[in-house]
PDB file of C-alpha atoms and ligand atoms in Angstrom:
ATOM      1  CA  UNK A   1      74.808  78.465-127.567  1.00  0.00           C
ATOM      2  CA  UNK A   2      72.547  76.061-129.453  1.00  0.00           C
ATOM      3  CA  UNK A   3      69.076  75.166-128.260  1.00  0.00           C
ATOM      4  CA  UNK A   4      67.341  72.111-129.695  1.00  0.00           C
ATOM      5  CA  UNK A   5      63.576  71.760-129.705  1.00  0.00           C
ATOM      6  CA  UNK A   6      62.969  68.227-130.902  1.00  0.00           C
ATOM      7  CA  UNK A   7      59.720  66.389-131.487  1.00  0.00           C
ATOM      8  CA  UNK A   8      57.519  64.484-133.860  1.00  0.00           C
ATOM      9  CA  UNK A   9      55.364  67.499-134.767  1.00  0.00           C
ATOM     10  CA  UNK A  10      52.580  65.270-136.121  1.00  0.00           C
ATOM     11  CA  UNK A  11      51.277  67.943-136.647  1.00  0.00           C
ATOM     12  CA  UNK A  12      52.903  71.104-135.290  1.00  0.00           C
ATOM     13  CA  UNK A  13      50.346  72.948-133.117  1.00  0.00           C
ATOM     14  CA  UNK A  14      49.876  76.100-131.063  1.00  0.00           C
ATOM     15  CA  UNK A  15      51.455  74.475-127.983  1.00  0.00           C
ATOM     16  CA  UNK A  16      54.701  73.869-129.888  1.00  0.00           C
ATOM     17  CA  UNK A  17      54.697  77.443-131.179  1.00  0.00           C
ATOM     18  CA  UNK A  18      54.107  78.879-127.701  1.00  0.00           C
ATOM     19  CA  UNK A  19      57.012  76.789-126.339  1.00  0.00           C
ATOM     20  CA  UNK A  20      59.232  77.892-129.206  1.00  0.00           C
ATOM     21  CA  UNK A  21      58.510  81.503-128.463  1.00  0.00           C
ATOM     22  CA  UNK A  22      59.169  81.006-124.710  1.00  0.00           C
ATOM     23  CA  UNK A  23      62.454  79.253-125.418  1.00  0.00           C
ATOM     24  CA  UNK A  24      63.581  82.002-127.830  1.00  0.00           C
ATOM     25  CA  UNK A  25      62.809  84.640-125.243  1.00  0.00           C
ATOM     26  CA  UNK A  26      64.579  82.778-122.427  1.00  0.00           C
ATOM     27  CA  UNK A  27      67.728  81.959-124.374  1.00  0.00           C
ATOM     28  CA  UNK A  28      67.968  85.315-126.061  1.00  0.00           C
ATOM     29  CA  UNK A  29      71.460  84.824-127.507  1.00  0.00           C
ATOM     30  CA  UNK A  30      71.029  81.262-128.710  1.00  0.00           C
ATOM     31  CA  UNK A  31      70.422  79.692-132.079  1.00  0.00           C
ATOM     32  CA  UNK A  32      67.202  77.679-131.701  1.00  0.00           C
ATOM     33  CA  UNK A  33      66.988  74.520-133.803  1.00  0.00           C
ATOM     34  CA  UNK A  34      63.576  72.992-134.366  1.00  0.00           C
ATOM     35  CA  UNK A  35      64.417  69.341-135.016  1.00  0.00           C
ATOM     36  CA  UNK A  36      61.718  66.956-136.235  1.00  0.00           C
ATOM     37  CA  UNK A  37      62.572  63.307-135.757  1.00  0.00           C
ATOM     38  CA  UNK A  38      62.591  60.739-138.542  1.00  0.00           C
ATOM     39  CA  UNK A  39      60.857  57.501-137.734  1.00  0.00           C
ATOM     40  CA  UNK A  40      60.979  57.494-133.950  1.00  0.00           C
ATOM     41  CA  UNK A  41      62.089  54.175-132.440  1.00  0.00           C
ATOM     42  CA  UNK A  42      59.399  54.186-129.758  1.00  0.00           C
ATOM     43  CA  UNK A  43      56.249  55.513-131.430  1.00  0.00           C
ATOM     44  CA  UNK A  44      54.084  55.434-134.550  1.00  0.00           C
ATOM     45  CA  UNK A  45      53.672  58.541-136.671  1.00  0.00           C
ATOM     46  CA  UNK A  46      50.737  59.420-138.913  1.00  0.00           C
ATOM     47  CA  UNK A  47      51.971  62.006-141.428  1.00  0.00           C
ATOM     48  CA  UNK A  48      55.167  61.204-143.350  1.00  0.00           C
ATOM     49  CA  UNK A  49      58.421  62.810-142.260  1.00  0.00           C
ATOM     50  CA  UNK A  50      58.386  65.052-145.325  1.00  0.00           C
ATOM     51  CA  UNK A  51      54.842  66.200-144.551  1.00  0.00           C
ATOM     52  CA  UNK A  52      55.772  66.918-140.911  1.00  0.00           C
ATOM     53  CA  UNK A  53      58.784  68.913-142.106  1.00  0.00           C
ATOM     54  CA  UNK A  54      56.675  70.820-144.615  1.00  0.00           C
ATOM     55  CA  UNK A  55      54.136  71.729-141.928  1.00  0.00           C
ATOM     56  CA  UNK A  56      56.944  73.026-139.713  1.00  0.00           C
ATOM     57  CA  UNK A  57      58.291  75.066-142.597  1.00  0.00           C
ATOM     58  CA  UNK A  58      54.868  76.649-143.015  1.00  0.00           C
ATOM     59  CA  UNK A  59      54.218  77.270-139.313  1.00  0.00           C
ATOM     60  CA  UNK A  60      57.564  78.402-137.967  1.00  0.00           C
ATOM     61  CA  UNK A  61      57.970  82.118-137.368  1.00  0.00           C
ATOM     62  CA  UNK A  62      60.464  83.946-139.545  1.00  0.00           C
ATOM     63  CA  UNK A  63      63.049  84.685-136.893  1.00  0.00           C
ATOM     64  CA  UNK A  64      66.777  85.222-137.437  1.00  0.00           C
ATOM     65  CA  UNK A  65      67.687  82.864-134.566  1.00  0.00           C
ATOM     66  CA  UNK A  66      65.248  80.028-135.333  1.00  0.00           C
ATOM     67  CA  UNK A  67      66.104  77.375-137.884  1.00  0.00           C
ATOM     68  CA  UNK A  68      64.555  74.136-139.056  1.00  0.00           C
ATOM     69  CA  UNK A  69      67.144  71.383-138.614  1.00  0.00           C
ATOM     70  CA  UNK A  70      66.256  68.216-140.519  1.00  0.00           C
ATOM     71  CA  UNK A  71      69.337  66.169-139.652  1.00  0.00           C
ATOM     72  CA  UNK A  72      67.248  63.392-138.057  1.00  0.00           C
ATOM     73  CA  UNK A  73      64.882  63.033-140.986  1.00  0.00           C
ATOM     74  CA  UNK A  74      65.867  60.431-143.498  1.00  0.00           C
ATOM     75  CA  UNK A  75      68.691  59.011-141.403  1.00  0.00           C
ATOM     76  CA  UNK A  76      68.806  55.257-141.793  1.00  0.00           C
ATOM     77  CA  UNK A  77      67.263  53.215-138.998  1.00  0.00           C
ATOM     78  CA  UNK A  78      66.198  54.244-135.514  1.00  0.00           C
ATOM     79  CA  UNK A  79      67.959  57.313-134.240  1.00  0.00           C
ATOM     80  CA  UNK A  80      68.161  58.148-130.562  1.00  0.00           C
ATOM     81  CA  UNK A  81      68.337  61.699-129.240  1.00  0.00           C
ATOM     82  CA  UNK A  82      71.525  60.862-127.405  1.00  0.00           C
ATOM     83  CA  UNK A  83      73.210  59.939-130.719  1.00  0.00           C
ATOM     84  CA  UNK A  84      72.165  63.246-132.259  1.00  0.00           C
ATOM     85  CA  UNK A  85      73.487  65.146-129.245  1.00  0.00           C
ATOM     86  CA  UNK A  86      76.774  63.224-129.377  1.00  0.00           C
ATOM     87  CA  UNK A  87      77.140  64.105-133.069  1.00  0.00           C
ATOM     88  CA  UNK A  88      76.379  67.759-132.339  1.00  0.00           C
ATOM     89  CA  UNK A  89      78.969  67.797-129.557  1.00  0.00           C
ATOM     90  CA  UNK A  90      81.562  66.558-132.063  1.00  0.00           C
ATOM     91  CA  UNK A  91      80.425  69.137-134.583  1.00  0.00           C
ATOM     92  CA  UNK A  92      80.410  72.187-132.283  1.00  0.00           C
ATOM     93  CA  UNK A  93      83.334  71.276-130.029  1.00  0.00           C
ATOM     94  CA  UNK A  94      83.718  70.922-126.265  1.00  0.00           C
ATOM     95  CA  UNK A  95      82.867  74.484-125.215  1.00  0.00           C
ATOM     96  CA  UNK A  96      79.578  75.207-126.989  1.00  0.00           C
ATOM     97  CA  UNK A  97      76.551  75.190-124.706  1.00  0.00           C
ATOM     98  CA  UNK A  98      73.993  72.712-126.091  1.00  0.00           C
ATOM     99  CA  UNK A  99      70.502  72.660-124.591  1.00  0.00           C
ATOM    100  CA  UNK A 100      67.890  70.020-125.375  1.00  0.00           C
ATOM    101  CA  UNK A 101      64.342  71.227-124.608  1.00  0.00           C
ATOM    102  CA  UNK A 102      61.469  68.890-123.910  1.00  0.00           C
ATOM    103  CA  UNK A 103      58.073  69.019-122.259  1.00  0.00           C
ATOM    104  CA  UNK A 104      57.470  67.449-118.881  1.00  0.00           C
ATOM    105  CA  UNK A 105      55.550  64.564-120.455  1.00  0.00           C
ATOM    106  CA  UNK A 106      58.502  63.741-122.684  1.00  0.00           C
ATOM    107  CA  UNK A 107      60.911  64.073-119.754  1.00  0.00           C
ATOM    108  CA  UNK A 108      58.715  61.704-117.757  1.00  0.00           C
ATOM    109  CA  UNK A 109      59.135  59.144-120.544  1.00  0.00           C
ATOM    110  CA  UNK A 110      62.915  59.521-120.657  1.00  0.00           C
ATOM    111  CA  UNK A 111      63.594  56.131-119.136  1.00  0.00           C
ATOM    112  CA  UNK A 112      62.280  54.523-122.318  1.00  0.00           C
ATOM    113  CA  UNK A 113      64.846  56.393-124.412  1.00  0.00           C
ATOM    114  CA  UNK A 114      68.111  54.809-125.459  1.00  0.00           C
ATOM    115  CA  UNK A 115      70.712  55.657-122.783  1.00  0.00           C
ATOM    116  CA  UNK A 116      68.875  58.529-121.039  1.00  0.00           C
ATOM    117  CA  UNK A 117      71.640  58.955-118.464  1.00  0.00           C
ATOM    118  CA  UNK A 118      74.133  59.806-121.221  1.00  0.00           C
ATOM    119  CA  UNK A 119      72.153  62.812-122.490  1.00  0.00           C
ATOM    120  CA  UNK A 120      73.813  65.034-119.905  1.00  0.00           C
ATOM    121  CA  UNK A 121      77.281  63.985-121.091  1.00  0.00           C
ATOM    122  CA  UNK A 122      76.608  65.989-124.242  1.00  0.00           C
ATOM    123  CA  UNK A 123      73.947  68.614-123.483  1.00  0.00           C
ATOM    124  CA  UNK A 124      71.879  70.356-120.831  1.00  0.00           C
ATOM    125  CA  UNK A 125      68.195  69.550-120.473  1.00  0.00           C
ATOM    126  CA  UNK A 126      65.538  72.241-120.286  1.00  0.00           C
ATOM    127  CA  UNK A 127      62.205  70.852-119.125  1.00  0.00           C
ATOM    128  CA  UNK A 128      59.168  72.894-120.162  1.00  0.00           C
ATOM    129  CA  UNK A 129      55.943  72.865-118.172  1.00  0.00           C
ATOM    130  CA  UNK A 130      53.093  71.102-119.884  1.00  0.00           C
ATOM    131  CA  UNK A 131      49.437  71.441-118.956  1.00  0.00           C
ATOM    132  CA  UNK A 132      48.244  68.290-117.171  1.00  0.00           C
ATOM    133  CA  UNK A 133      51.736  67.006-116.311  1.00  0.00           C
ATOM    134  CA  UNK A 134      52.461  68.236-112.818  1.00  0.00           C
ATOM    135  CA  UNK A 135      55.341  66.128-111.534  1.00  0.00           C
ATOM    136  CA  UNK A 136      58.214  64.158-112.981  1.00  0.00           C
ATOM    137  CA  UNK A 137      58.314  60.535-111.809  1.00  0.00           C
ATOM    138  CA  UNK A 138      60.760  60.180-108.898  1.00  0.00           C
ATOM    139  CA  UNK A 139      62.990  57.761-110.800  1.00  0.00           C
ATOM    140  CA  UNK A 140      63.443  60.338-113.570  1.00  0.00           C
ATOM    141  CA  UNK A 141      64.188  63.319-111.332  1.00  0.00           C
ATOM    142  CA  UNK A 142      66.571  61.046-109.374  1.00  0.00           C
ATOM    143  CA  UNK A 143      68.674  60.744-112.525  1.00  0.00           C
ATOM    144  CA  UNK A 144      69.537  64.430-112.232  1.00  0.00           C
ATOM    145  CA  UNK A 145      68.761  65.472-108.654  1.00  0.00           C
ATOM    146  CA  UNK A 146      72.218  67.033-108.203  1.00  0.00           C
ATOM    147  CA  UNK A 147      72.229  69.006-111.440  1.00  0.00           C
ATOM    148  CA  UNK A 148      69.143  71.305-111.206  1.00  0.00           C
ATOM    149  CA  UNK A 149      69.947  74.959-111.881  1.00  0.00           C
ATOM    150  CA  UNK A 150      68.221  78.124-113.089  1.00  0.00           C
ATOM    151  CA  UNK A 151      67.964  78.613-116.849  1.00  0.00           C
ATOM    152  CA  UNK A 152      70.659  81.330-116.774  1.00  0.00           C
ATOM    153  CA  UNK A 153      73.207  78.779-115.608  1.00  0.00           C
ATOM    154  CA  UNK A 154      72.864  76.811-118.836  1.00  0.00           C
ATOM    155  CA  UNK A 155      74.769  79.537-120.679  1.00  0.00           C
ATOM    156  CA  UNK A 156      77.861  79.234-118.511  1.00  0.00           C
ATOM    157  CA  UNK A 157      78.669  75.545-119.016  1.00  0.00           C
ATOM    158  CA  UNK A 158      78.577  73.371-122.141  1.00  0.00           C
ATOM    159  CA  UNK A 159      76.512  70.419-120.815  1.00  0.00           C
ATOM    160  CA  UNK A 160      75.475  68.452-117.737  1.00  0.00           C
ATOM    161  CA  UNK A 161      72.836  70.717-116.148  1.00  0.00           C
ATOM    162  CA  UNK A 162      69.035  70.562-115.919  1.00  0.00           C
ATOM    163  CA  UNK A 163      66.557  73.427-115.595  1.00  0.00           C
ATOM    164  CA  UNK A 164      62.787  73.646-115.457  1.00  0.00           C
ATOM    165  CA  UNK A 165      61.294  76.484-117.452  1.00  0.00           C
ATOM    166  CA  UNK A 166      57.996  78.029-116.394  1.00  0.00           C
ATOM    167  CA  UNK A 167      56.415  77.992-119.834  1.00  0.00           C
ATOM    168  CA  UNK A 168      52.756  78.956-120.291  1.00  0.00           C
ATOM    169  CA  UNK A 169      50.054  76.282-119.998  1.00  0.00           C
ATOM    170  CA  UNK A 170      48.816  75.562-123.505  1.00  0.00           C
ATOM    171  CA  UNK A 171      46.629  72.465-123.220  1.00  0.00           C
ATOM    172  CA  UNK A 172      47.046  71.258-126.805  1.00  0.00           C
ATOM    173  CA  UNK A 173      48.607  68.073-128.189  1.00  0.00           C
ATOM    174  CA  UNK A 174      49.090  66.544-131.624  1.00  0.00           C
ATOM    175  CA  UNK A 175      46.995  63.584-130.443  1.00  0.00           C
ATOM    176  CA  UNK A 176      44.147  65.988-129.793  1.00  0.00           C
ATOM    177  CA  UNK A 177      44.531  67.641-133.214  1.00  0.00           C
ATOM    178  CA  UNK A 178      44.489  64.242-134.974  1.00  0.00           C
ATOM    179  CA  UNK A 179      41.395  63.187-133.020  1.00  0.00           C
ATOM    180  CA  UNK A 180      39.593  66.437-133.864  1.00  0.00           C
ATOM    181  CA  UNK A 181      40.303  65.953-137.581  1.00  0.00           C
ATOM    182  CA  UNK A 182      39.116  62.340-137.480  1.00  0.00           C
ATOM    183  CA  UNK A 183      35.915  63.446-135.735  1.00  0.00           C
ATOM    184  CA  UNK A 184      35.389  66.312-138.187  1.00  0.00           C
ATOM    185  CA  UNK A 185      35.509  68.876-135.385  1.00  0.00           C
ATOM    186  CA  UNK A 186      36.818  72.323-136.250  1.00  0.00           C
ATOM    187  CA  UNK A 187      38.484  74.751-135.701  1.00  0.00           C
ATOM    188  CA  UNK A 188      41.789  73.056-134.879  1.00  0.00           C
ATOM    189  CA  UNK A 189      44.312  74.513-132.405  1.00  0.00           C
ATOM    190  CA  UNK A 190      46.857  75.015-135.194  1.00  0.00           C
ATOM    191  CA  UNK A 191      47.692  77.985-137.431  1.00  0.00           C
ATOM    192  CA  UNK A 192      45.291  78.369-140.371  1.00  0.00           C
ATOM    193  CA  UNK A 193      48.026  77.434-142.818  1.00  0.00           C
ATOM    194  CA  UNK A 194      48.420  74.074-141.037  1.00  0.00           C
ATOM    195  CA  UNK A 195      44.660  73.442-140.925  1.00  0.00           C
ATOM    196  CA  UNK A 196      44.637  74.075-144.692  1.00  0.00           C
ATOM    197  CA  UNK A 197      47.578  71.723-145.238  1.00  0.00           C
ATOM    198  CA  UNK A 198      45.902  68.966-143.195  1.00  0.00           C
ATOM    199  CA  UNK A 199      42.709  69.336-145.211  1.00  0.00           C
ATOM    200  CA  UNK A 200      44.437  69.565-148.618  1.00  0.00           C
ATOM    201  CA  UNK A 201      46.510  66.430-147.944  1.00  0.00           C
ATOM    202  CA  UNK A 202      43.720  64.444-146.302  1.00  0.00           C
ATOM    203  CA  UNK A 203      45.807  63.887-143.174  1.00  0.00           C
ATOM    204  CA  UNK A 204      44.571  62.233-139.960  1.00  0.00           C
ATOM    205  CA  UNK A 205      41.124  61.331-141.304  1.00  0.00           C
ATOM    206  CA  UNK A 206      41.403  57.727-140.174  1.00  0.00           C
ATOM    207  CA  UNK A 207      43.075  58.350-136.814  1.00  0.00           C
ATOM    208  CA  UNK A 208      41.709  55.901-134.237  1.00  0.00           C
TER     209      UNK A 208
HETATM  210  P1  LIG B   1      51.518  63.630-129.368  1.00  0.00           P
HETATM  211  O1  LIG B   1      50.210  64.088-128.812  1.00  0.00           O
HETATM  212  O2  LIG B   1      51.430  62.974-130.719  1.00  0.00           O
HETATM  213  O3  LIG B   1      52.268  62.793-128.366  1.00  0.00           O
HETATM  214  P2  LIG B   1      52.799  66.179-128.769  1.00  0.00           P
HETATM  215  O4  LIG B   1      51.701  67.168-128.770  1.00  0.00           O
HETATM  216  O5  LIG B   1      53.323  65.741-127.440  1.00  0.00           O
HETATM  217  O6  LIG B   1      52.427  64.917-129.660  1.00  0.00           O
HETATM  218  P3  LIG B   1      55.480  66.270-129.875  1.00  0.00           P
HETATM  219  O7  LIG B   1      55.860  66.646-131.263  1.00  0.00           O
HETATM  220  O8  LIG B   1      55.610  64.869-129.475  1.00  0.00           O
HETATM  221  O9  LIG B   1      53.949  66.786-129.652  1.00  0.00           O
HETATM  222  O10 LIG B   1      56.215  67.228-128.867  1.00  0.00           O
HETATM  223  C1  LIG B   1      57.503  67.747-129.093  1.00  0.00           C
HETATM  224  C2  LIG B   1      57.982  68.371-127.798  1.00  0.00           C
HETATM  225  O11 LIG B   1      57.145  69.473-127.463  1.00  0.00           O
HETATM  226  C3  LIG B   1      57.906  67.398-126.601  1.00  0.00           C
HETATM  227  O12 LIG B   1      59.037  67.625-125.789  1.00  0.00           O
HETATM  228  C4  LIG B   1      56.634  67.811-125.896  1.00  0.00           C
HETATM  229  O13 LIG B   1      56.676  67.530-124.518  1.00  0.00           O
HETATM  230  C5  LIG B   1      56.589  69.309-126.162  1.00  0.00           C
HETATM  231  N1  LIG B   1      55.237  69.822-126.213  1.00  0.00           N
HETATM  232  C6  LIG B   1      54.299  69.543-127.142  1.00  0.00           C
HETATM  233  N2  LIG B   1      53.151  70.200-126.882  1.00  0.00           N
HETATM  234  C7  LIG B   1      53.366  70.916-125.752  1.00  0.00           C
HETATM  235  C8  LIG B   1      52.542  71.792-124.963  1.00  0.00           C
HETATM  236  N3  LIG B   1      51.272  72.052-125.291  1.00  0.00           N
HETATM  237  N4  LIG B   1      53.103  72.350-123.854  1.00  0.00           N
HETATM  238  C9  LIG B   1      54.404  72.068-123.520  1.00  0.00           C
HETATM  239  N5  LIG B   1      55.226  71.249-124.221  1.00  0.00           N
HETATM  240  C10 LIG B   1      54.711  70.679-125.323  1.00  0.00           C
END
């Protein structure tokens, strides 16, 4: 079983780390891949991809089942999640359970992704609670209304199912971290090593 925790991580923060820990605990047999995106097709990033990767390297817990997967970084041109999942399906074969994890805010924005309906042809979706995002828009939940299951059921099929995970409320976002840096307000809700990296590299000082 392979669990993918994708994101921009601009920068990685305590909310990401809490979700990572919840996902590791829930899928206790799985390999968990933290997968930063390259240049996302639908949003601007502030730190470079190599800086975002470096921050993840510094912040991620040393855990035998957690790995940093940089396959999306440096790939030429826009890369959609569905393409990555299709490539992983080819790589790991038809029987491996693949789970793509995302917060409720990201799930709510799924309709703006390239081919959102095809995600379930390759992987399961695990939707994590996120403070301040109570409901999925009806048109998004309608995409999968027949496929909702408990998280345990993701282990017993390779793809095509959706679960909602009751992750802890950690009301932190990268947007908030960038705004705090720009306003000179400390401490930041990130590990000390990341606060140091942000300061040493002069990141986010001119965030609007
Ligand atoms: P930004 O504020 O720049 O939009 P972000 O804080 O949402 O960034 P991302 O790197 O875009 O961070 O998030 C990666 C994934 O982690 C997304 O699926 C997102 O929903 C989820 N996530 C991020 N922060 C939290 C949080 N505090 N609680 C739950 N899920 C989160």
